[in-house]
């Protein structure tokens, strides 16, 4: 943990070493002990600070980046914020191609942090020239002295978590962790953390969380890309319409799928029960734990670590807006079991 009596040279010294917080009420009906790795304690309020800092410092070490150069990335917002933050401190320009699914708050934040932002349509295929992948690629080709972070296809994304998130969780649980539950977007968080943890104890169960509308779970089970799995969904940062090489499928034991609606109610329930104001995917990961718990997958002595990737303030116009929730029809359903069981 960071010490309050310590003085830091700049915000980048505050990246990582996030707290592990016991969950007390939201899991009260489940067997086991549950701990959240609360990544909103990073200075950029998400786990993406870790990869932005790590990847940029690796490029510096290899002599690829010099001050004044440009860093380019595709991002659902969090990675962009982190790259923008690191760029400010280290003196780089930052260009971001973001999905139109990203909240207006996130886009405004990126601009505030000095980034140049290109908003690209969310529901086009990855090889469409309008997609944020293709736009970023083109900008990289057109911009002299630029580095493309390419988080979905960069092994350093895995290494960042192998070198930080994994050891932190192992030390914080004193090696007693039995399960890791984490959302998979690029897959970097779950893959790097899992790789480190499995090296310490191969029995630790690694459970990925995927969205309905994403190909990831099916690919893990069949190693085949099934286009029929792909359709629009609302959660940002979870699941994918392509197979990222930053996901190491071999270190993940299984994937659990969660709905937009139940994840949204769960995110709101985490705030009301634990006083932790976290993002939409934290709700998704918590929903996965509920589903597994209801299948009696955890024992009383188990130590389950769940990753809460970012802060709730980034979703004020979405999950934490009653207007948005009712527009999605999320208050209409009589059968939202999370909402019935948890009075929030
Ligand atoms: N939650 C949020 C809010 C995210 O932005 C991301 C990253 N896209 C994830 C979870 C998943 O993390 P990873 O990319 O490391 O799989």
Coordinates of C-alpha atoms and ligand atoms in Angstrom, one line a residue:
X1 CA 0.0 0.0 0.0
X2 CA 1.0 3.6 -0.6
X3 CA 2.0 5.4 2.6
X4 CA 0.4 8.7 3.4
X5 CA 3.6 10.0 5.0
X6 CA 5.5 9.5 1.8
X7 CA 6.1 12.3 -0.7
X8 CA 6.0 11.3 -4.4
X9 CA 7.9 12.9 -7.2
X10 CA 4.9 12.9 -9.6
X11 CA 1.6 11.0 -10.1
X12 CA 3.3 8.1 -11.9
X13 CA 4.9 7.0 -8.7
X14 CA 1.4 6.3 -7.5
X15 CA 0.7 3.6 -10.2
X16 CA 0.0 0.1 -8.8
X17 CA 0.1 -1.2 -5.2
X18 CA -3.7 -0.9 -5.1
X19 CA -5.5 -2.1 -2.0
X20 CA -7.3 -5.5 -1.6
X21 CA -10.6 -4.8 0.2
X22 CA -12.7 -7.5 1.9
X23 CA -16.3 -7.6 0.6
X24 CA -18.7 -8.0 3.5
X25 CA -22.3 -7.6 2.5
X26 CA -22.7 -8.2 -1.2
X27 CA -21.4 -11.7 -0.9
X28 CA -23.2 -12.5 2.4
X29 CA -25.3 -15.2 0.9
X30 CA -22.3 -17.0 -0.7
X31 CA -19.8 -19.5 0.7
X32 CA -16.2 -18.3 0.8
X33 CA -14.2 -15.2 1.4
X34 CA -14.2 -12.4 -1.2
X35 CA -11.7 -9.7 -1.7
X36 CA -11.8 -6.9 -4.3
X37 CA -8.6 -5.5 -5.9
X38 CA -9.7 -1.9 -6.2
X39 CA -8.0 -0.5 -9.2
X40 CA -9.6 2.9 -9.0
X41 CA -6.9 3.6 -6.4
X42 CA -4.5 4.1 -9.3
X43 CA -3.9 7.8 -10.0
X44 CA -5.8 7.5 -13.3
X45 CA -8.5 5.6 -11.5
X46 CA -8.1 2.4 -13.5
X47 CA -6.0 -0.7 -14.0
X48 CA -4.9 0.8 -17.3
X49 CA -2.3 3.0 -15.6
X50 CA -0.2 -0.1 -15.1
X51 CA 0.0 -1.0 -18.8
X52 CA 0.4 2.6 -20.0
X53 CA 3.3 3.2 -17.8
X54 CA 4.9 -0.2 -18.4
X55 CA 4.6 -0.2 -22.2
X56 CA 5.8 3.4 -22.5
X57 CA 8.8 2.8 -20.2
X58 CA 9.7 -0.4 -22.2
X59 CA 9.7 1.7 -25.4
X60 CA 11.9 4.2 -23.8
X61 CA 14.3 1.5 -22.6
X62 CA 14.5 0.2 -26.2
X63 CA 15.2 3.8 -27.5
X64 CA 12.0 3.8 -29.5
X65 CA 10.5 6.9 -27.8
X66 CA 12.1 10.2 -27.4
X67 CA 10.4 13.3 -25.8
X68 CA 8.2 15.1 -28.3
X69 CA 7.2 11.9 -30.0
X70 CA 3.5 10.8 -30.4
X71 CA 1.8 8.0 -28.7
X72 CA -1.3 6.5 -30.5
X73 CA -3.9 4.1 -29.2
X74 CA -7.4 2.7 -29.6
X75 CA -9.2 2.7 -26.3
X76 CA -12.6 2.5 -24.6
X77 CA -11.4 5.4 -22.5
X78 CA -9.5 4.1 -19.6
X79 CA -6.3 3.2 -21.5
X80 CA -6.5 6.6 -23.2
X81 CA -6.7 8.5 -19.9
X82 CA -3.7 6.6 -18.6
X83 CA -1.6 7.1 -21.7
X84 CA -2.6 10.8 -21.7
X85 CA -1.5 11.1 -18.0
X86 CA 1.8 9.3 -18.7
X87 CA 2.4 11.5 -21.8
X88 CA 1.9 14.7 -19.8
X89 CA 4.5 13.8 -17.3
X90 CA 7.0 12.3 -19.8
X91 CA 6.5 15.0 -22.5
X92 CA 4.8 13.1 -25.4
X93 CA 1.9 14.0 -27.6
X94 CA -1.1 11.6 -27.3
X95 CA -3.6 10.7 -30.1
X96 CA -6.6 8.4 -29.3
X97 CA -9.1 6.7 -31.5
X98 CA -12.1 5.8 -29.3
X99 CA -15.4 3.9 -29.8
X100 CA -18.6 5.9 -30.1
X101 CA -19.9 3.5 -27.3
X102 CA -17.6 5.3 -24.9
X103 CA -19.4 7.7 -22.5
X104 CA -19.3 11.5 -23.2
X105 CA -17.7 11.9 -19.8
X106 CA -14.8 9.7 -20.8
X107 CA -14.2 11.6 -24.1
X108 CA -14.3 15.0 -22.3
X109 CA -11.8 13.7 -19.8
X110 CA -9.4 12.6 -22.5
X111 CA -9.5 16.0 -24.1
X112 CA -9.0 17.6 -20.7
X113 CA -5.8 15.5 -20.3
X114 CA -4.4 17.0 -23.5
X115 CA -5.2 14.1 -25.9
X116 CA -6.4 14.6 -29.5
X117 CA -9.5 12.3 -29.7
X118 CA -11.0 10.7 -32.8
X119 CA -14.5 9.2 -32.2
X120 CA -15.2 6.1 -34.4
X121 CA -18.4 4.0 -34.9
X122 CA -18.7 1.1 -32.5
X123 CA -20.7 -1.3 -34.5
X124 CA -18.5 -1.8 -37.5
X125 CA -16.2 -4.8 -38.0
X126 CA -12.5 -4.5 -36.9
X127 CA -11.3 -4.4 -40.6
X128 CA -13.7 -1.7 -41.6
X129 CA -11.6 1.5 -42.4
X130 CA -13.9 3.5 -40.0
X131 CA -13.2 1.2 -37.0
X132 CA -11.0 2.6 -34.3
X133 CA -8.3 -0.1 -35.0
X134 CA -8.0 1.0 -38.6
X135 CA -8.1 4.7 -37.8
X136 CA -5.3 4.3 -35.2
X137 CA -3.2 2.2 -37.7
X138 CA -3.6 4.9 -40.4
X139 CA -2.7 7.7 -37.9
X140 CA 0.4 5.8 -36.9
X141 CA 1.4 5.4 -40.5
X142 CA 0.8 9.1 -41.2
X143 CA 2.5 10.5 -38.1
X144 CA 6.3 10.6 -38.0
X145 CA 7.9 9.6 -34.7
X146 CA 4.8 7.8 -33.4
X147 CA 4.4 4.7 -31.3
X148 CA 1.2 2.6 -31.6
X149 CA 0.5 1.0 -28.2
X150 CA -1.9 -1.6 -29.8
X151 CA -3.0 -3.0 -26.4
X152 CA -5.1 -5.8 -27.9
X153 CA -2.1 -7.3 -29.7
X154 CA 0.8 -6.3 -27.4
X155 CA 2.5 -8.9 -25.2
X156 CA 3.7 -6.1 -23.0
X157 CA 0.1 -5.7 -21.9
X158 CA 0.3 -9.2 -20.3
X159 CA 3.8 -8.5 -18.9
X160 CA 2.6 -5.3 -17.1
X161 CA 0.2 -7.4 -15.1
X162 CA 2.6 -10.3 -14.7
X163 CA 5.0 -7.9 -13.1
X164 CA 2.6 -6.0 -10.9
X165 CA -1.0 -7.1 -10.4
X166 CA 0.0 -10.8 -10.0
X167 CA 2.7 -10.4 -7.4
X168 CA 0.6 -7.8 -5.5
X169 CA -2.4 -10.2 -5.2
X170 CA -0.1 -13.1 -4.3
X171 CA 1.5 -11.1 -1.5
X172 CA -1.7 -9.5 -0.3
X173 CA -3.4 -12.9 0.1
X174 CA -0.2 -14.3 1.6
X175 CA -0.4 -17.0 -1.1
X176 CA -3.9 -18.1 0.0
X177 CA -5.8 -17.1 -3.1
X178 CA -7.9 -19.9 -4.5
X179 CA -9.8 -18.1 -7.3
X180 CA -9.3 -15.1 -9.5
X181 CA -12.3 -13.6 -11.2
X182 CA -11.6 -10.8 -13.8
X183 CA -13.2 -9.3 -16.8
X184 CA -11.5 -9.8 -20.1
X185 CA -11.3 -7.1 -22.7
X186 CA -7.8 -7.1 -24.2
X187 CA -7.2 -10.0 -21.8
X188 CA -4.1 -8.4 -20.4
X189 CA -5.2 -8.1 -16.8
X190 CA -6.5 -11.7 -16.5
X191 CA -3.7 -13.3 -18.5
X192 CA -0.7 -11.5 -16.9
X193 CA -2.1 -11.9 -13.4
X194 CA -3.1 -15.5 -14.0
X195 CA 0.3 -16.4 -15.4
X196 CA 2.1 -15.2 -12.3
X197 CA -0.4 -16.8 -9.9
X198 CA -0.4 -20.1 -11.7
X199 CA 3.4 -20.2 -11.5
X200 CA 3.1 -19.8 -7.7
X201 CA 0.3 -22.3 -7.4
X202 CA -1.2 -24.1 -10.5
X203 CA -4.4 -25.0 -8.6
X204 CA -5.6 -21.4 -8.4
X205 CA -8.7 -21.2 -10.6
X206 CA -8.8 -18.4 -13.1
X207 CA -12.2 -17.3 -14.2
X208 CA -12.7 -14.8 -17.0
X209 CA -15.9 -12.7 -17.4
X210 CA -17.3 -12.2 -20.9
X211 CA -20.3 -10.4 -22.3
X212 CA -23.2 -11.9 -24.2
X213 CA -22.5 -10.6 -27.7
X214 CA -18.7 -11.3 -27.5
X215 CA -16.8 -14.2 -29.1
X216 CA -14.3 -14.7 -26.3
X217 CA -15.9 -17.5 -24.2
X218 CA -16.8 -19.6 -27.3
X219 CA -13.3 -19.2 -28.6
X220 CA -11.8 -20.4 -25.3
X221 CA -14.0 -23.5 -25.4
X222 CA -13.6 -24.4 -29.1
X223 CA -10.6 -22.4 -30.4
X224 CA -12.9 -21.4 -33.3
X225 CA -14.0 -17.9 -34.2
X226 CA -17.8 -18.0 -34.3
X227 CA -19.3 -14.9 -35.9
X228 CA -22.8 -15.9 -34.7
X229 CA -21.7 -15.0 -31.1
X230 CA -21.2 -11.3 -32.1
X231 CA -24.0 -8.8 -31.5
X232 CA -24.2 -5.3 -29.9
X233 CA -24.1 -5.0 -26.1
X234 CA -23.7 -2.1 -23.7
X235 CA -20.9 -2.9 -21.3
X236 CA -17.7 -1.0 -22.2
X237 CA -14.3 -2.7 -21.8
X238 CA -15.6 -6.3 -21.6
X239 CA -15.6 -8.9 -24.3
X240 CA -14.7 -8.5 -27.9
X241 CA -15.6 -9.0 -31.6
X242 CA -12.1 -10.3 -32.4
X243 CA -9.5 -12.6 -30.7
X244 CA -6.8 -10.4 -29.0
X245 CA -3.3 -11.9 -28.8
X246 CA -3.0 -10.1 -25.5
X247 CA -5.2 -12.9 -24.1
X248 CA -3.4 -16.0 -23.1
X249 CA -6.3 -18.5 -23.3
X250 CA -4.2 -21.3 -21.8
X251 CA -3.9 -19.8 -18.4
X252 CA -7.6 -19.2 -18.1
X253 CA -9.7 -22.1 -16.7
X254 CA -13.2 -20.9 -17.8
X255 CA -15.3 -18.0 -18.9
X256 CA -18.6 -16.9 -17.4
X257 CA -21.0 -14.7 -19.5
X258 CA -23.1 -12.0 -17.9
X259 CA -25.9 -9.8 -19.1
X260 CA -25.8 -6.0 -19.5
X261 CA -28.8 -5.7 -17.2
X262 CA -27.7 -7.8 -14.3
X263 CA -24.2 -6.3 -14.4
X264 CA -25.7 -2.8 -14.3
X265 CA -27.8 -3.6 -11.2
X266 CA -24.8 -5.3 -9.6
X267 CA -22.6 -2.3 -10.1
X268 CA -25.3 -0.1 -8.3
X269 CA -25.6 -2.8 -5.6
X270 CA -21.8 -2.7 -4.9
X271 CA -22.0 1.0 -4.2
X272 CA -25.0 0.6 -1.9
X273 CA -23.7 -2.4 0.0
X274 CA -19.9 -2.0 0.2
X275 CA -19.6 1.8 -0.3
X276 CA -17.4 1.2 -3.2
X277 CA -18.2 3.4 -6.2
X278 CA -16.8 1.3 -9.1
X279 CA -17.4 1.0 -12.9
X280 CA -19.8 -1.1 -15.0
X281 CA -17.3 -4.0 -15.5
X282 CA -16.9 -4.3 -11.7
X283 CA -20.6 -5.0 -11.7
X284 CA -20.1 -7.6 -14.4
X285 CA -17.3 -9.4 -12.5
X286 CA -19.5 -9.3 -9.3
X287 CA -22.4 -10.7 -11.3
X288 CA -20.1 -13.6 -12.4
X289 CA -19.3 -14.3 -8.8
X290 CA -23.0 -14.4 -7.9
X291 CA -23.7 -16.9 -10.7
X292 CA -20.8 -19.1 -9.6
X293 CA -21.8 -18.9 -6.0
X294 CA -25.3 -19.9 -6.8
X295 CA -23.9 -23.0 -8.5
X296 CA -22.1 -23.8 -5.2
X297 CA -18.7 -23.4 -6.8
X298 CA -17.0 -21.9 -3.7
X299 CA -16.2 -23.5 -0.4
X300 CA -16.3 -21.8 2.9
X301 CA -12.5 -21.6 3.2
X302 CA -11.9 -20.3 -0.4
X303 CA -10.2 -16.9 -0.9
X304 CA -11.7 -15.4 -4.0
X305 CA -10.1 -12.3 -5.5
X306 CA -12.2 -10.2 -7.9
X307 CA -10.8 -7.3 -9.9
X308 CA -12.7 -4.0 -9.9
X309 CA -11.0 -2.3 -12.9
X310 CA -12.1 1.3 -12.6
X311 CA -14.1 4.0 -10.8
X312 CA -17.8 4.7 -11.0
X313 CA -17.5 8.4 -11.8
X314 CA -16.8 7.5 -15.4
X315 CA -20.3 6.1 -15.8
X316 CA -22.5 9.0 -14.5
X317 CA -24.3 9.3 -17.8
X318 CA -24.9 5.5 -18.0
X319 CA -25.2 2.9 -15.2
X320 CA -25.5 5.6 -12.5
X321 CA -28.1 7.6 -14.4
X322 CA -31.7 6.5 -13.6
X323 CA -32.7 8.0 -16.9
X324 CA -30.3 5.8 -18.9
X325 CA -31.3 2.7 -16.9
X326 CA -35.0 3.2 -17.7
X327 CA -34.2 4.0 -21.4
X328 CA -32.5 0.6 -21.5
X329 CA -35.6 -1.0 -19.9
X330 CA -33.4 -2.1 -17.0
X331 CA -36.1 -1.1 -14.4
X332 CA -38.9 -2.9 -16.2
X333 CA -37.8 -6.5 -15.7
X334 CA -39.6 -8.4 -12.9
X335 CA -37.0 -11.1 -13.0
X336 CA -33.7 -9.3 -12.3
X337 CA -32.6 -11.7 -9.6
X338 CA -29.8 -9.4 -8.3
X339 CA -32.2 -6.5 -7.8
X340 CA -34.7 -8.7 -6.0
X341 CA -32.2 -10.3 -3.6
X342 CA -30.1 -7.2 -2.9
X343 CA -32.3 -4.4 -1.6
X344 CA -30.5 -1.3 -2.8
Ligands
LIG1 N1 -13.0 -3.0 -17.4 C1 -12.8 -1.9 -18.0 C2 -13.7 -0.7 -17.6 C3 -11.9 -1.7 -19.0 O1 -11.8 -0.5 -19.7 C4 -11.2 -2.9 -19.4 C5 -10.2 -2.8 -20.6 N2 -10.7 -2.7 -21.9 C6 -11.4 -4.1 -18.8 C7 -12.3 -4.1 -17.7 C8 -10.7 -5.3 -19.2 O2 -9.3 -5.3 -18.9 P1 -8.3 -6.0 -19.9 O3 -8.3 -5.2 -21.2 O4 -7.0 -6.0 -19.2 O5 -8.8 -7.4 -20.2

